[in-house]
Short mmCIF file of C-alpha atoms in Angstrom, two decimals:
data_model
loop_
_atom_site.label_atom_id
_atom_site.label_comp_id
_atom_site.label_asym_id
_atom_site.label_seq_id
_atom_site.Cartn_x
_atom_site.Cartn_y
_atom_site.Cartn_z
CA UNK A 714 -0.03 -0.14 -0.10
CA UNK A 715 1.43 3.50 -0.86
CA UNK A 716 2.31 5.54 2.14
CA UNK A 717 1.13 8.56 0.52
CA UNK A 718 -2.06 7.37 -1.49
CA UNK A 719 -3.73 5.13 1.03
CA UNK A 720 -7.53 4.67 2.13
CA UNK A 721 -8.58 7.90 4.32
CA UNK A 722 -11.64 8.25 6.09
CA UNK A 723 -11.39 11.92 5.75
CA UNK A 724 -11.27 12.16 1.90
CA UNK A 725 -12.02 8.57 0.83
CA UNK A 726 -10.84 7.36 -2.73
CA UNK A 727 -12.98 5.80 -5.15
CA UNK A 728 -10.43 4.05 -7.47
CA UNK A 729 -7.89 1.33 -6.58
CA UNK A 730 -4.80 1.24 -9.02
CA UNK A 731 -2.10 -1.56 -8.76
CA UNK A 732 1.56 -1.15 -10.10
CA UNK A 733 3.72 -3.46 -11.90
CA UNK A 734 5.28 -4.16 -8.38
CA UNK A 735 2.04 -4.88 -6.81
CA UNK A 736 1.65 -1.71 -4.63
CA UNK A 737 -2.02 -0.36 -4.01
CA UNK A 738 -2.83 3.50 -4.78
CA UNK A 739 -5.91 4.82 -3.50
CA UNK A 740 -7.00 7.80 -5.50
CA UNK A 741 -9.90 9.78 -6.59
CA UNK A 742 -11.16 9.65 -10.44
CA UNK A 743 -12.50 13.27 -10.16
CA UNK A 744 -9.10 14.43 -9.73
CA UNK A 745 -7.65 12.03 -12.39
CA UNK A 746 -10.60 13.49 -15.05
CA UNK A 747 -9.62 16.88 -14.27
CA UNK A 748 -5.86 16.51 -14.82
CA UNK A 749 -5.70 14.06 -17.89
CA UNK A 750 -6.88 14.85 -21.40
CA UNK A 751 -7.39 11.18 -22.48
CA UNK A 752 -9.34 9.63 -19.52
CA UNK A 753 -5.93 8.67 -18.12
CA UNK A 754 -4.52 6.48 -20.80
CA UNK A 755 -7.89 5.20 -21.61
CA UNK A 756 -8.10 3.49 -18.19
CA UNK A 757 -11.31 5.57 -17.25
CA UNK A 758 -13.34 5.21 -20.50
CA UNK A 759 -15.65 3.39 -18.17
CA UNK A 760 -16.43 5.87 -15.27
CA UNK A 761 -17.71 3.00 -13.33
CA UNK A 762 -14.27 1.60 -13.17
CA UNK A 763 -13.27 0.85 -9.51
CA UNK A 764 -9.75 -0.75 -9.93
CA UNK A 765 -6.93 -1.03 -12.58
CA UNK A 766 -3.50 -2.25 -13.14
CA UNK A 767 -0.48 -0.01 -14.67
CA UNK A 768 2.53 -0.96 -16.19
CA UNK A 769 4.69 1.47 -14.33
CA UNK A 770 6.81 0.56 -10.78
CA UNK A 771 5.20 2.06 -7.76
CA UNK A 772 8.28 4.51 -7.77
CA UNK A 773 7.41 6.13 -10.93
CA UNK A 774 3.83 5.84 -10.77
CA UNK A 775 3.98 7.66 -7.28
CA UNK A 776 5.59 10.57 -8.87
CA UNK A 777 2.67 10.78 -11.39
CA UNK A 778 0.36 10.95 -8.78
CA UNK A 779 2.58 13.47 -7.05
CA UNK A 780 2.47 15.62 -10.46
CA UNK A 781 -1.45 15.18 -10.47
CA UNK A 782 -2.24 16.18 -6.73
CA UNK A 783 0.54 18.65 -7.11
CA UNK A 784 2.14 17.11 -3.79
CA UNK A 785 5.83 17.89 -2.63
CA UNK A 786 7.79 14.80 -3.68
CA UNK A 787 11.07 16.10 -2.13
CA UNK A 788 11.24 13.31 0.40
CA UNK A 789 11.35 10.83 -2.53
CA UNK A 790 14.58 12.49 -3.80
CA UNK A 791 14.00 11.53 -7.42
CA UNK A 792 17.21 11.20 -9.19
CA UNK A 793 17.44 12.37 -12.80
CA UNK A 794 16.91 9.09 -14.32
CA UNK A 795 13.40 8.90 -12.83
CA UNK A 796 12.52 12.44 -13.54
CA UNK A 797 13.23 11.40 -17.26
CA UNK A 798 11.06 8.50 -17.01
CA UNK A 799 8.37 10.82 -15.26
CA UNK A 800 8.60 13.19 -18.07
CA UNK A 801 7.95 10.38 -20.73
CA UNK A 802 5.12 8.84 -18.70
CA UNK A 803 2.98 11.84 -17.95
CA UNK A 804 2.02 12.48 -21.80
CA UNK A 805 0.78 8.47 -21.99
CA UNK A 806 -1.73 9.50 -19.08
CA UNK A 807 -2.70 12.96 -20.84
CA UNK A 808 -1.11 14.99 -18.23
CA UNK A 809 0.38 18.39 -19.17
CA UNK A 810 4.29 18.43 -18.47
CA UNK A 811 4.96 22.25 -18.55
CA UNK A 812 2.84 23.21 -15.58
CA UNK A 813 4.22 21.17 -13.07
CA UNK A 814 7.65 22.03 -14.07
CA UNK A 815 6.99 25.67 -14.12
CA UNK A 816 8.79 28.09 -12.02
CA UNK A 817 7.50 28.13 -8.52
CA UNK A 818 6.27 24.49 -8.64
CA UNK A 819 8.02 21.35 -6.69
CA UNK A 820 9.37 19.54 -9.73
CA UNK A 821 10.89 22.55 -11.11
CA UNK A 822 13.24 22.80 -7.95
CA UNK A 823 13.88 19.10 -7.87
CA UNK A 824 14.98 19.30 -11.18
CA UNK A 825 17.10 22.19 -11.01
CA UNK A 826 18.77 20.81 -7.99
CA UNK A 827 20.63 18.41 -10.34
CA UNK A 828 22.08 21.02 -12.52
CA UNK A 829 25.42 21.82 -10.58
CA UNK A 830 26.43 18.22 -10.50
CA UNK A 831 25.18 17.28 -13.69
CA UNK A 832 24.54 20.59 -15.86
CA UNK A 833 24.64 19.01 -19.64
CA UNK A 834 22.50 15.88 -18.72
CA UNK A 835 19.52 18.06 -16.90
CA UNK A 836 19.94 20.68 -19.66
CA UNK A 837 19.41 18.03 -22.28
CA UNK A 838 16.73 16.52 -20.60
CA UNK A 839 14.60 19.61 -19.92
CA UNK A 840 15.45 20.76 -23.52
CA UNK A 841 14.04 17.69 -24.95
CA UNK A 842 10.84 18.11 -23.37
CA UNK A 843 10.81 22.21 -24.29
CA UNK A 844 10.96 23.12 -20.59
CA UNK A 845 11.82 26.59 -21.29
CA UNK A 846 12.14 27.98 -17.78
CA UNK A 847 14.29 25.09 -16.46
CA UNK A 848 16.56 25.20 -19.77
CA UNK A 849 17.22 29.04 -18.83
CA UNK A 850 17.84 28.35 -15.42
CA UNK A 851 20.15 24.94 -16.12
CA UNK A 852 22.15 26.89 -18.75
CA UNK A 853 23.90 28.89 -16.26
CA UNK A 854 25.74 25.77 -14.89
CA UNK A 855 26.86 24.99 -18.98
CA UNK A 856 28.96 28.25 -18.98
CA UNK A 857 32.05 26.33 -17.49
CA UNK A 858 31.28 23.26 -19.76
CA UNK A 859 33.34 23.29 -23.19
CA UNK A 860 31.18 22.59 -26.17
CA UNK A 861 33.37 19.83 -27.27
CA UNK A 862 31.98 17.98 -24.43
CA UNK A 863 28.80 17.88 -26.05
CA UNK A 864 28.14 14.42 -27.35
CA UNK A 865 26.10 13.57 -30.63
CA UNK A 866 23.24 12.22 -28.46
CA UNK A 867 23.16 15.47 -26.38
CA UNK A 868 22.81 17.69 -29.60
CA UNK A 869 20.15 15.29 -30.85
CA UNK A 870 18.09 15.32 -27.64
CA UNK A 871 18.26 18.96 -26.91
CA UNK A 872 17.32 19.97 -30.74
CA UNK A 873 18.82 22.50 -32.95
CA UNK A 874 16.88 25.27 -31.23
CA UNK A 875 18.50 24.84 -27.90
CA UNK A 876 21.71 23.75 -29.05
CA UNK A 877 22.16 26.82 -31.21
CA UNK A 878 21.23 29.06 -28.12
CA UNK A 879 23.96 27.25 -25.80
CA UNK A 880 26.48 27.69 -28.66
CA UNK A 881 25.58 31.37 -28.94
CA UNK A 882 25.82 31.71 -25.01
CA UNK A 883 29.33 30.71 -25.18
CA UNK A 884 30.51 32.53 -28.07
CA UNK A 885 28.63 35.75 -27.16
CA UNK A 886 30.29 35.74 -23.50
CA UNK A 887 33.83 35.26 -25.27
CA UNK A 888 33.28 37.87 -27.87
CA UNK A 889 31.69 40.20 -25.10
CA UNK A 890 34.83 39.59 -22.88
CA UNK A 891 37.26 40.43 -25.70
CA UNK A 892 35.26 43.77 -26.24
CA UNK A 893 35.27 44.54 -22.51
CA UNK A 894 39.07 44.21 -22.48
CA UNK A 895 40.03 46.30 -25.52
CA UNK A 896 39.85 49.71 -24.25
CA UNK A 897 43.39 50.62 -22.18
CA UNK A 898 43.47 52.36 -18.88
CA UNK A 899 42.40 55.96 -18.66
CA UNK A 900 45.02 58.54 -19.02
CA UNK A 901 45.71 61.20 -16.36
CA UNK A 902 46.86 64.88 -16.72
CA UNK A 903 50.32 64.85 -18.14
CA UNK A 904 53.16 65.80 -15.58
CA UNK A 905 56.75 66.30 -15.58
CA UNK A 906 57.13 62.86 -14.49
CA UNK A 907 54.64 61.17 -16.89
CA UNK A 908 53.73 62.97 -19.97
CA UNK A 909 51.57 61.56 -22.88
CA UNK A 910 54.26 59.91 -24.42
CA UNK A 911 55.27 58.05 -21.17
CA UNK A 912 51.74 57.04 -20.61
CA UNK A 913 51.26 55.36 -24.16
CA UNK A 914 54.43 53.21 -23.22
CA UNK A 915 53.11 52.54 -19.58
CA UNK A 916 49.25 52.08 -20.09
CA UNK A 917 48.31 51.60 -23.53
CA UNK A 918 51.39 49.26 -24.77
CA UNK A 919 51.43 46.75 -21.90
CA UNK A 920 47.75 46.73 -21.57
CA UNK A 921 47.52 45.81 -25.09
CA UNK A 922 50.18 43.13 -25.09
CA UNK A 923 48.73 41.82 -22.04
CA UNK A 924 45.24 41.24 -23.59
CA UNK A 925 46.53 39.83 -26.86
CA UNK A 926 48.17 37.08 -24.81
CA UNK A 927 45.07 36.78 -22.69
CA UNK A 928 42.69 36.52 -25.57
CA UNK A 929 44.17 33.10 -26.76
CA UNK A 930 42.74 31.08 -24.09
CA UNK A 931 39.83 33.01 -22.63
CA UNK A 932 36.48 30.99 -22.43
CA UNK A 933 32.87 31.73 -21.79
CA UNK A 934 33.65 31.28 -17.98
CA UNK A 935 37.10 33.05 -17.65
CA UNK A 936 37.59 33.52 -13.77
CA UNK A 937 38.44 36.88 -12.31
CA UNK A 938 41.42 35.21 -11.00
CA UNK A 939 42.84 34.61 -14.42
CA UNK A 940 42.05 38.18 -15.43
CA UNK A 941 43.73 39.26 -12.37
CA UNK A 942 46.93 37.19 -13.03
CA UNK A 943 47.28 38.65 -16.62
CA UNK A 944 46.55 42.12 -15.90
CA UNK A 945 47.37 42.66 -12.16
CA UNK A 946 51.18 42.84 -12.68
CA UNK A 947 51.14 45.59 -14.92
CA UNK A 948 50.29 47.95 -11.80
CA UNK A 949 53.74 47.11 -10.26
CA UNK A 950 55.78 47.45 -13.61
CA UNK A 951 54.65 51.04 -13.95
CA UNK A 952 56.94 53.65 -11.89
CA UNK A 953 53.90 56.45 -12.04
CA UNK A 954 51.48 56.46 -9.23
CA UNK A 955 48.90 57.88 -11.28
CA UNK A 956 49.30 55.37 -13.89
CA UNK A 957 48.98 52.39 -11.29
CA UNK A 958 45.68 53.99 -10.02
CA UNK A 959 44.49 54.17 -13.56
CA UNK A 960 45.18 50.61 -14.23
CA UNK A 961 43.76 49.23 -10.81
CA UNK A 962 40.70 51.09 -12.07
CA UNK A 963 40.42 49.70 -15.35
CA UNK A 964 40.80 46.27 -13.82
CA UNK A 965 38.25 46.93 -11.18
CA UNK A 966 35.77 48.15 -13.86
CA UNK A 967 36.72 45.03 -15.96
CA UNK A 968 35.83 42.59 -13.12
CA UNK A 969 32.45 44.59 -12.46
CA UNK A 970 31.62 44.55 -16.16
CA UNK A 971 32.33 41.10 -16.66
CA UNK A 972 30.16 39.73 -13.76
CA UNK A 973 27.31 41.40 -15.13
CA UNK A 974 27.35 39.77 -18.60
CA UNK A 975 24.36 37.51 -18.86
CA UNK A 976 25.35 33.89 -18.06
CA UNK A 977 22.04 31.99 -19.25
CA UNK A 978 20.71 31.47 -22.73
CA UNK A 979 18.73 34.20 -24.08
CA UNK A 980 15.01 33.84 -23.56
#
């Protein structure tokens, strides 16, 4: 007998469902009719049906009912494989997959929780089922995943639209960082110790040389520490304190601008 869907005196059910592993679920036909657009896989064509058997395991069917009843399944800790089975099973029972996996719903959070540890797998799964809000959220964890890690199966499963958006996320961030790097530090008023010609050799030239080298290996998730290691030494190399301040301010602004660049696929 199910630990969640069992006979209750306060809200008695009117339908017994038996899973492939012989676990009983007691549910309410009215709710199944409301949430299904195909008479619950055709099992309820006869409204007088009082019991039926389903081919799913109790573990999977329990989640199907949690979706239908909008119950919190957190205690069951469904893994990504089980969530994938759930997404495949719901349409068979005429149950919409978009609503229960929309932002703010239980299954949205449970699915998204898998993204930090399995970003590519989670993104591929939600894209396959066109779960837009989840795809956008999951994509932030793919910024650190090189595009060459995508398998042919990943690309086929997520589809051309979501693959394109992921590629554009990577290429767009790389291109944006190159643009952010290009301007040299701002010059300061010329002085006897550092005139305009000095500033070109102390600000513009070393900055240009540093970013030319840096641009060879920047990625969509280039960390601030990498930028600091490439550009930070320019401060100490300059004998002019005002030039040093200009370089520090330029690096600070670069850090701020880079952290503000969008890190998810475009909606």
